[in-house]
XYZ file of C-alpha atoms in Angstrom:
654
model
C 13.088 21.239 17.265
C 12.976 24.698 15.748
C 13.835 23.211 12.410
C 10.795 20.938 12.526
C 8.592 23.770 13.680
C 9.495 25.796 10.612
C 8.868 22.866 8.299
C 5.447 22.197 9.713
C 4.235 25.726 10.341
C 5.366 27.531 7.260
C 4.777 25.058 4.473
C 4.954 26.916 1.223
C 6.630 29.983 2.746
C 10.085 31.322 1.998
C 11.290 30.780 5.551
C 12.265 27.173 4.971
C 13.658 27.555 1.480
C 17.299 27.388 0.592
C 19.319 29.985 -1.266
C 18.309 28.614 -4.646
C 14.631 28.835 -3.789
C 14.079 25.099 -3.304
C 12.760 23.769 -0.054
C 15.380 22.873 2.471
C 15.593 19.565 4.209
C 15.167 16.180 2.628
C 12.706 17.060 -0.085
C 12.476 14.155 -2.507
C 10.823 16.281 -5.155
C 12.731 18.267 -7.728
C 12.775 19.316 -11.360
C 15.213 16.627 -12.454
C 15.793 12.985 -11.641
C 19.108 13.693 -9.930
C 17.391 16.266 -7.665
C 14.934 13.656 -6.429
C 17.734 11.228 -5.629
C 20.245 13.695 -4.165
C 18.826 13.962 -0.598
C 19.197 10.200 -0.140
C 22.876 10.014 -1.174
C 24.434 10.824 2.258
C 22.321 8.152 4.008
C 23.030 5.585 1.277
C 26.779 6.285 1.453
C 26.805 5.982 5.261
C 24.726 2.798 5.123
C 27.104 1.114 2.673
C 30.152 2.152 4.699
C 28.524 0.921 7.935
C 27.539 -2.468 6.493
C 31.034 -3.020 5.071
C 32.631 -2.005 8.393
C 30.373 -4.332 10.426
C 31.001 -7.201 7.986
C 34.783 -6.769 8.190
C 34.587 -6.533 11.996
C 32.441 -9.664 12.216
C 34.399 -11.897 9.848
C 37.789 -10.409 10.786
C 38.994 -10.939 7.193
C 41.197 -7.841 6.942
C 43.985 -7.801 9.565
C 44.821 -4.147 8.860
C 41.228 -3.022 9.713
C 42.268 -1.954 13.176
C 43.456 1.129 15.037
C 43.314 4.460 13.227
C 42.181 2.834 9.927
C 39.034 1.446 11.613
C 38.396 4.807 13.334
C 38.854 6.666 10.012
C 36.492 4.265 8.206
C 33.654 4.732 10.703
C 34.334 8.488 10.922
C 33.957 8.663 7.137
C 30.681 6.741 7.472
C 29.525 9.076 10.247
C 30.233 12.479 8.693
C 27.640 12.563 5.825
C 24.763 11.985 8.265
C 26.347 13.322 11.472
C 27.854 16.635 10.392
C 24.498 18.316 9.465
C 23.061 17.333 12.855
C 26.118 18.571 14.791
C 25.955 21.822 12.800
C 22.257 22.273 13.665
C 23.008 21.560 17.315
C 25.809 24.129 17.359
C 23.615 26.768 15.681
C 20.889 26.113 18.267
C 23.378 26.511 21.113
C 24.577 29.829 19.626
C 20.955 31.010 19.760
C 20.645 29.948 23.397
C 18.679 26.748 22.752
C 20.818 23.981 24.279
C 18.455 21.103 24.807
C 17.394 20.175 21.288
C 17.275 16.757 19.653
C 20.368 17.772 17.647
C 22.296 18.307 20.882
C 21.116 14.969 22.283
C 22.026 13.061 19.109
C 25.414 14.749 18.830
C 26.402 14.030 22.455
C 25.161 10.444 22.315
C 26.931 9.519 19.071
C 30.186 11.359 19.808
C 30.150 9.691 23.221
C 29.772 6.298 21.515
C 32.864 7.104 19.428
C 34.719 8.179 22.585
C 34.209 4.746 24.177
C 35.013 2.880 20.944
C 31.452 1.919 19.960
C 31.936 3.215 16.418
C 29.318 1.091 14.559
C 26.634 2.011 17.078
C 27.498 5.711 16.894
C 27.191 5.638 13.101
C 23.979 3.569 13.276
C 22.243 5.997 15.649
C 22.979 8.980 13.397
C 22.179 7.029 10.218
C 18.775 5.966 11.477
C 18.137 9.493 12.667
C 18.865 10.765 9.135
C 16.542 8.116 7.691
C 13.886 9.293 10.120
C 14.348 12.836 8.842
C 13.884 11.588 5.265
C 10.689 9.771 6.247
C 9.468 12.862 8.047
C 10.079 15.051 5.012
C 8.355 12.560 2.707
C 5.371 12.394 5.088
C 5.092 16.175 5.262
C 5.235 16.401 1.467
C 2.468 13.840 1.268
C 0.363 15.765 3.774
C 1.008 18.895 1.713
C -0.478 17.207 -1.353
C -3.970 18.582 -0.763
C -2.615 22.056 -0.153
C -0.557 21.783 -3.351
C -3.747 20.910 -5.217
C -5.110 24.226 -4.008
C -1.889 26.002 -4.940
C -2.135 24.504 -8.418
C -5.634 25.981 -8.614
C -4.126 29.462 -8.618
C -4.142 30.651 -12.231
C -0.906 32.194 -13.469
C -2.384 34.035 -16.473
C -5.504 36.016 -17.382
C -6.785 36.893 -20.867
C -8.102 40.436 -20.382
C -9.860 42.601 -22.990
C -7.701 45.664 -23.659
C -7.261 47.864 -26.737
C -9.727 45.912 -28.850
C -8.486 42.391 -28.085
C -7.721 39.824 -25.414
C -4.150 39.891 -24.119
C -2.441 37.568 -21.616
C -1.407 39.323 -18.400
C -0.558 38.468 -14.813
C -3.857 38.078 -12.855
C -2.519 40.473 -10.221
C -2.632 43.325 -12.776
C -6.321 42.860 -13.671
C -8.641 45.477 -12.187
C -12.225 45.172 -10.981
C -14.751 45.565 -13.823
C -12.466 44.343 -16.612
C -13.623 41.621 -19.009
C -11.631 38.395 -19.147
C -11.894 35.380 -21.422
C -11.505 31.789 -20.186
C -10.876 29.048 -22.716
C -11.813 25.380 -22.380
C -9.612 23.581 -19.849
C -8.295 26.804 -18.324
C -8.784 28.053 -14.771
C -10.836 31.155 -14.058
C -8.195 33.612 -12.793
C -10.380 35.980 -10.709
C -13.780 36.088 -9.035
C -16.457 37.601 -11.236
C -19.865 37.542 -12.901
C -20.491 35.317 -15.912
C -21.175 37.359 -19.065
C -21.754 34.336 -21.314
C -25.112 32.558 -21.373
C -23.905 29.424 -19.610
C -20.754 27.730 -18.307
C -19.916 24.284 -16.988
C -17.263 24.522 -14.275
C -15.200 22.015 -12.303
C -14.795 23.411 -8.782
C -13.242 20.254 -7.241
C -9.972 21.942 -6.246
C -11.760 24.506 -4.091
C -14.975 22.809 -2.957
C -14.050 19.105 -2.902
C -17.047 18.364 -5.160
C -16.268 16.370 -8.316
C -19.657 17.015 -9.973
C -19.423 19.918 -12.496
C -21.486 23.027 -11.727
C -23.643 24.683 -14.390
C -23.509 28.470 -14.051
C -25.914 30.786 -15.886
C -25.449 34.358 -17.089
C -25.044 37.008 -14.355
C -24.245 34.359 -11.704
C -21.033 34.386 -9.658
C -17.948 32.408 -10.669
C -14.867 31.889 -8.516
C -11.149 31.895 -9.215
C -9.655 28.409 -9.483
C -12.707 26.845 -11.179
C -11.901 25.026 -14.429
C -13.931 25.847 -17.548
C -15.138 22.570 -19.103
C -17.306 23.285 -22.152
C -16.830 26.380 -24.272
C -15.046 29.718 -24.257
C -16.690 32.036 -21.725
C -16.339 35.659 -20.718
C -16.353 36.987 -17.159
C -16.509 40.462 -15.655
C -14.193 40.649 -12.653
C -15.616 41.707 -9.293
C -12.491 41.391 -7.113
C -8.778 41.918 -7.433
C -6.606 38.803 -7.476
C -5.387 39.309 -3.906
C -8.987 39.521 -2.675
C -10.327 36.541 -4.628
C -11.856 33.685 -2.661
C -9.159 31.199 -3.721
C -6.330 33.555 -2.679
C -7.840 34.124 0.764
C -8.657 30.459 1.281
C -5.109 29.484 0.285
C -3.678 31.949 2.772
C -5.966 30.582 5.468
C -5.118 26.927 4.789
C -1.379 27.506 4.529
C -1.358 29.308 7.875
C -3.760 26.920 9.592
C -0.998 25.042 11.407
C 0.048 28.268 13.124
C -3.018 27.807 15.355
C -1.763 24.968 17.477
C -4.022 22.557 19.289
C -3.768 22.364 23.088
C -2.277 18.860 22.771
C 0.435 20.093 20.426
C 1.250 23.120 22.571
C 1.444 20.921 25.675
C 3.813 18.439 24.014
C 6.128 21.208 22.830
C 6.233 22.778 26.314
C 6.677 19.335 27.854
C 9.630 18.588 25.526
C 11.327 21.818 26.624
C 11.175 20.734 30.263
C 11.628 17.008 29.701
C 14.793 17.240 27.562
C 17.056 19.044 30.084
C 15.793 16.729 32.853
C 16.908 13.618 30.957
C 20.277 15.240 30.158
C 20.941 15.751 33.870
C 19.640 12.255 34.635
C 22.103 10.878 32.076
C 24.935 12.769 33.763
C 23.784 11.379 37.108
C 23.565 7.863 35.637
C 27.201 8.197 34.561
C 28.750 9.400 37.825
C 26.461 8.671 40.784
C 26.875 4.844 40.644
C 30.543 5.470 41.589
C 29.330 6.148 45.147
C 26.928 3.215 45.396
C 28.150 0.370 43.157
C 31.029 -2.013 43.841
C 33.334 -2.500 40.885
C 32.243 0.718 39.192
C 33.397 0.865 35.542
C 33.115 4.348 34.031
C 32.851 3.081 30.434
C 29.869 0.819 31.223
C 27.894 3.529 32.992
C 28.729 6.105 30.311
C 27.386 3.645 27.711
C 24.157 3.290 29.691
C 23.888 7.080 29.908
C 24.366 7.396 26.141
C 21.565 4.889 25.609
C 19.472 6.958 27.992
C 20.150 10.092 25.921
C 19.255 8.465 22.605
C 16.039 7.004 23.991
C 14.993 10.261 25.635
C 15.094 12.274 22.394
C 11.519 13.571 21.860
C 11.667 13.244 18.041
C 8.658 10.929 17.752
C 6.437 13.386 19.621
C 7.761 16.592 18.069
C 7.460 15.159 14.541
C 4.344 13.031 14.578
C 1.903 15.195 16.544
C 2.088 18.302 14.296
C 2.157 15.958 11.295
C -1.011 14.259 12.566
C -2.832 17.572 12.846
C -1.528 18.766 9.508
C -2.710 15.506 7.950
C -6.159 16.123 9.424
C -6.246 19.668 8.024
C -5.202 18.396 4.592
C -7.758 15.580 4.619
C -10.483 18.063 5.565
C -9.551 20.456 2.753
C -9.704 17.531 0.325
C -13.300 17.042 1.475
C -14.218 20.702 0.942
C -13.970 21.561 4.664
C -11.548 24.264 5.781
C -10.444 24.370 9.418
C -8.736 27.616 10.366
C -6.351 25.760 12.656
C -5.526 22.531 14.456
C -7.169 23.958 17.583
C -10.553 23.779 15.824
C -9.965 20.146 14.839
C -9.718 19.479 18.563
C -12.654 21.746 19.430
C -14.891 19.962 16.916
C -14.436 16.668 18.772
C -15.818 18.218 21.985
C -19.007 19.659 20.427
C -22.189 18.104 21.836
C -24.760 20.720 20.744
C -25.289 21.914 17.185
C -27.322 25.053 16.539
C -28.460 25.617 12.950
C -29.832 28.537 11.052
C -32.702 27.599 8.712
C -32.575 29.650 5.526
C -29.502 28.840 3.467
C -28.306 26.180 5.922
C -30.859 23.360 5.828
C -33.079 25.036 3.221
C -32.104 26.377 -0.196
C -33.202 29.929 0.591
C -35.326 29.967 -2.577
C -39.142 30.158 -2.518
C -41.010 27.455 -4.433
C -44.706 26.717 -4.917
C -45.625 23.925 -2.533
C -49.392 23.590 -3.070
C -52.079 24.983 -5.411
C -55.792 24.842 -4.467
C -58.703 26.386 -6.437
C -62.421 26.236 -5.626
C -63.871 27.245 -9.025
C -61.187 26.937 -11.746
C -58.900 24.323 -13.259
C -55.335 24.685 -11.965
C -53.915 26.087 -15.212
C -56.657 28.720 -15.612
C -56.410 29.689 -11.938
C -52.631 30.125 -12.237
C -53.014 32.247 -15.387
C -55.101 34.765 -13.427
C -52.630 34.743 -10.532
C -49.540 35.062 -12.733
C -51.060 37.936 -14.696
C -51.271 39.880 -11.451
C -47.901 38.816 -10.038
C -46.136 39.985 -13.198
C -46.765 43.493 -11.881
C -44.915 42.779 -8.590
C -41.225 42.518 -7.660
C -41.824 40.631 -4.388
C -39.798 37.373 -3.919
C -43.071 35.450 -3.586
C -44.206 36.852 -6.950
C -40.986 35.547 -8.476
C -41.734 32.072 -7.111
C -45.270 32.167 -8.554
C -43.988 33.229 -11.980
C -41.746 30.155 -12.187
C -44.894 28.044 -12.591
C -45.305 26.702 -16.131
C -48.973 27.410 -16.912
C -50.756 25.883 -19.890
C -52.899 27.920 -22.236
C -52.779 31.536 -23.332
C -51.208 33.943 -20.876
C -53.516 36.657 -19.609
C -52.691 40.293 -19.053
C -53.584 42.466 -16.076
C -54.711 46.093 -16.186
C -55.430 48.798 -13.631
C -53.186 47.028 -11.098
C -52.706 48.847 -7.816
C -50.862 47.831 -4.667
C -52.676 47.725 -1.340
C -49.908 48.452 1.182
C -49.064 45.440 3.341
C -51.905 43.378 1.896
C -51.444 42.627 -1.823
C -52.611 43.664 -5.304
C -55.903 44.660 -6.907
C -56.501 44.735 -10.674
C -58.437 43.536 -13.717
C -57.705 40.330 -15.643
C -59.779 39.144 -18.600
C -62.498 41.628 -17.642
C -62.738 40.320 -14.061
C -61.761 42.074 -10.821
C -58.944 40.112 -9.192
C -57.541 40.393 -5.674
C -54.190 38.726 -4.861
C -52.671 38.887 -1.386
C -53.005 37.880 2.255
C -56.039 37.238 4.452
C -56.137 40.891 5.495
C -56.790 41.871 1.870
C -59.622 39.360 1.636
C -61.189 40.555 4.901
C -60.983 44.225 3.856
C -62.935 43.385 0.697
C -65.496 41.213 2.521
C -64.302 37.993 0.891
C -65.181 34.857 2.884
C -62.065 32.711 3.396
C -62.222 28.956 4.216
C -61.336 28.307 7.873
C -58.875 25.540 6.912
C -56.447 28.178 5.606
C -55.826 29.311 9.196
C -53.938 26.071 9.863
C -51.435 26.656 7.023
C -48.022 27.695 8.370
C -46.309 28.402 5.045
C -46.567 31.721 3.247
C -49.954 31.803 1.510
C -51.164 33.807 -1.486
C -54.976 34.064 -1.635
C -56.936 34.882 -4.800
C -60.474 36.317 -5.164
C -62.165 36.819 -8.545
C -65.252 38.998 -8.921
C -65.880 39.089 -5.200
C -65.577 35.351 -4.588
C -62.718 33.357 -3.024
C -61.079 31.482 -5.924
C -58.264 29.589 -4.203
C -54.772 29.911 -2.803
C -51.149 28.994 -3.381
C -48.716 28.080 -0.585
C -45.079 29.118 -0.957
C -42.277 27.433 0.967
C -38.514 27.377 1.113
C -37.259 23.977 -0.110
C -35.164 21.710 2.103
C -31.733 20.880 0.760
C -31.407 17.407 -0.733
C -29.161 16.192 2.071
C -30.978 17.948 4.967
C -32.508 14.751 6.434
C -29.276 12.844 5.877
C -27.324 15.665 7.573
C -29.342 15.462 10.806
C -29.058 11.673 10.872
C -25.287 11.750 10.294
C -24.710 14.532 12.837
C -26.459 12.427 15.487
C -24.439 9.408 14.323
C -21.240 11.424 14.904
C -22.127 11.672 18.606
C -23.930 15.037 18.776
C -26.614 14.779 21.469
C -28.641 17.944 20.801
C -29.618 19.662 17.528
C -31.405 23.032 17.664
C -32.750 25.433 15.010
C -32.732 29.216 15.468
C -34.185 31.230 12.598
C -35.268 34.700 11.645
C -38.202 33.207 9.735
C -41.600 33.156 11.440
C -41.878 30.709 14.286
C -44.603 28.509 12.758
C -42.463 27.779 9.689
C -39.349 27.243 11.807
C -41.197 24.773 14.041
C -42.535 22.878 11.025
C -39.079 22.508 9.429
C -37.523 21.475 12.758
C -40.247 18.858 13.280
C -39.792 17.516 9.742
C -36.053 17.141 10.347
C -36.529 15.642 13.834
C -34.601 18.338 15.696
C -34.715 18.641 19.478
C -36.235 22.110 19.596
C -36.508 25.277 17.542
C -37.257 28.971 17.817
C -38.220 31.393 15.039
C -38.766 35.094 14.568
C -35.296 35.920 15.885
C -33.070 38.868 15.033
C -29.279 38.258 14.878
C -28.910 39.625 18.429
C -31.654 37.256 19.619
C -29.770 34.273 18.160
C -26.646 35.495 19.925
C -28.488 35.616 23.267
C -29.858 32.098 22.779
C -26.392 30.678 22.004
C -24.832 32.459 24.979
C -27.520 30.964 27.238
C -26.737 27.498 25.857
C -23.026 27.984 26.530
C -23.771 28.732 30.189
C -25.101 25.190 30.672
C -22.402 22.991 32.287
C -20.551 20.741 29.881
C -22.158 22.270 26.785
C -19.956 22.887 23.747
C -21.835 24.663 20.969
C -21.200 24.636 17.228
C -23.269 27.095 15.199
C -23.944 26.543 11.490
C -25.020 29.589 9.506
C -24.671 31.207 6.101
C -21.869 33.456 7.296
C -23.545 36.759 6.427
C -26.188 37.838 8.943
C -25.016 35.190 11.419
C -21.518 36.634 11.919
C -22.034 37.549 15.630
C -23.215 34.025 16.494
C -20.454 32.390 14.446
C -17.913 34.379 16.450
C -19.524 33.691 19.850
C -20.008 29.918 19.536
C -17.303 27.423 20.529
C -17.003 26.441 16.870
C -18.477 28.660 14.149
C -19.273 26.831 10.907
C -20.096 28.786 7.746
C -22.159 27.082 5.050
C -21.396 27.622 1.378
C -18.630 29.954 2.469
C -16.699 30.096 -0.807
C -18.357 33.330 -1.897
C -18.852 34.902 1.500
C -16.201 37.303 2.742
C -17.838 37.423 6.160
C -17.736 33.624 6.430
C -14.024 33.475 5.688
C -13.320 36.230 8.218
C -15.603 35.084 11.045
C -16.081 31.319 10.964
C -13.679 28.779 12.453
C -14.687 26.110 9.950
C -15.862 26.736 6.405
C -17.897 24.159 4.471
C -17.284 25.224 0.898
C -20.431 23.646 -0.511
C -24.050 24.003 0.522
C -24.179 20.522 2.064
C -24.983 20.527 5.809
C -24.123 16.801 5.934
C -20.449 17.778 5.771
C -20.745 18.952 9.378
C -20.768 15.285 10.417
C -17.734 14.613 8.239
C -15.892 17.492 9.908
C -16.574 15.920 13.333
C -15.373 12.505 12.105
C -12.163 13.970 10.659
C -11.512 15.716 13.985
C -12.094 12.479 15.917
C -9.821 10.479 13.585
C -7.079 13.091 13.925
C -7.294 13.114 17.715
C -7.241 9.301 17.819
C -4.091 9.188 15.640
C -2.357 11.830 17.771
C -3.061 10.049 21.066
C -2.012 6.704 19.595
C 1.336 8.297 18.728
C 1.708 9.821 22.187
C 0.986 6.464 23.844
C 3.339 4.596 21.501
C 6.207 7.047 22.027
C 5.960 7.249 25.800
C 5.321 3.529 26.266
C 8.283 2.268 24.243
C 10.639 4.963 25.524
C 9.803 4.229 29.165
C 10.460 0.507 28.721
C 13.814 1.005 26.973
C 14.874 3.745 29.410
C 14.398 1.337 32.314
C 16.182 -1.486 30.470
C 19.022 0.842 29.433
C 19.550 2.156 32.956
C 19.714 -1.434 34.180
C 22.223 -2.416 31.515
C 19.755 -4.706 29.727
C 19.453 -2.675 26.528
C 22.095 -1.765 23.945
C 22.370 1.217 21.639
C 20.441 -0.770 19.000
C 17.361 -0.928 21.224
C 17.848 2.788 21.872
C 17.798 3.447 18.120
C 14.486 1.624 17.828
C 13.015 3.443 20.827
C 13.873 6.779 19.243
C 13.995 6.641 15.450
C 11.976 3.428 15.097
C 9.103 4.797 17.150
C 9.295 8.096 15.243
C 8.963 6.219 11.945
C 6.020 4.190 13.246
C 4.343 7.379 14.463
C 4.873 9.064 11.103
C 3.424 6.070 9.235
C 0.456 6.111 11.603
C -0.119 9.826 10.931
C 0.013 9.233 7.166
C -3.045 6.970 7.494
C -5.186 10.127 7.696
C -4.403 10.770 4.035
C -6.003 7.470 3.013
C -9.048 7.481 5.286
C -12.588 7.835 3.962
C -15.377 9.498 5.920
C -18.932 8.935 4.744
């Protein structure tokens, strides 16, 4: 069982590699055709020898195929598949681990040889070897998504040194150096785009197939593929600190965080295996005292069947493989779980708490409404924009994005009125731009209807008269409505919004999205208190979705912390349990569905393994099952469980 644990926990690590650097075990991949075929040769050889032996036994065509020749033939068939297992069993015993599947298989098959059941002894070990091959192939398939990420790691960087671009190892590039990325190449390190524009494919790291257009001075991330033209980037992180390197490390080590189900099964197998060994010994000898006509060979055969059936291979293989398949499927969808335990935790969530800005909204101010009492819209906006050009406030930036018609006006004598707005001259007229307090201080009469507006509002007065206003709001993300609908569809009963934005805006957004309740005007510590109060309610499991920066305390305190758009956020990668690598809140529902599918597959495998094994154990103890049924109950069920786990790689979650 230790062997399997290494394979599943440390995929991609050196721990399970052979002396030549290739992965150990039955890895069907290799650099040459013969390498791909080589792992199957022992099983093929044993299979051919077994079939020939059974055929000769059945038809009795060769009189000399008896005695030591028959024993030698089946021994030769046994060794290619049996010797590695016996060796593993012996190594485990030397390390103090007696009750492994290798020990069980070795005792059962050598016992079959001892009582003359040579074909069955070979068959048990052959099918076990085939099961190992299937397991290895299934693990390699589950690793496919991780390999896609590994392939996203660039192995070369063109860095500007001594008057030209030279190819170097990305690990030698320092922060602040300029690198060049040609068409079709991967960006080797995180940085800032120096070129005017770039079209990037980020599918390997975000799961999104649609190319991203990045403008000058915007962030770019290692692993993105440059699609259009040669671009230049200034590096902002060393290779080891790049987002792709940290995400890869996190994904590769995700299976180290075992789910409770997986931990239970492993502990159970440690207790269960020695129990069945002693039961098998009892099944061999105890009938001597209770059964008339006791035949040692018959009861030993039943005990050997008992041993083969009791081997916990199907559970030990398929359950970790199921969770690993779920982790791989999630990463393919741009969702990173930090461990199998969070796949399980996600299925128990019944309350989702969301931040507003950057989670369901874009976090960018946009003009929502323009109203003027005495000017045409374009003329009104020219006056407003002339004033806002003198300000660096985020709201001023939103106003200046407006495309006004006509000749732009200039403002003079502009002064800031602290906490209220701006005062200046435009086109020979005195202009006031700011909040209601500014208007009141200058005795400007403001329409009463403006009191009902919850969004940020910019009021304008020209020559002592109210001229109009502009409302500024943070835009909802395109999939915000769809996200809430899908989250409810995934079985979440309560959706709550907690925001640092003012309460009136928070309430309006929550109402528009049909959330259960909302609260605004909160500091990070206030959000933390609210989530802790929710967790105190019986049966409540809370997932918090935030941007991973100012929400770090709440992400850490919730049952499942989910960071939005976490690719560029160091805090998100460090703090969150689940990272959605794009800015799509609807992926929260997909994360729940992947968790549910994984749990369903795992419990199907547990039920299948225990059900079949129990039936054959009872039949074997009663002498109604042969070693062939035992093979099916062990290796056959393991193969079925593996095939069931592989289904996760083909599932679609919409």
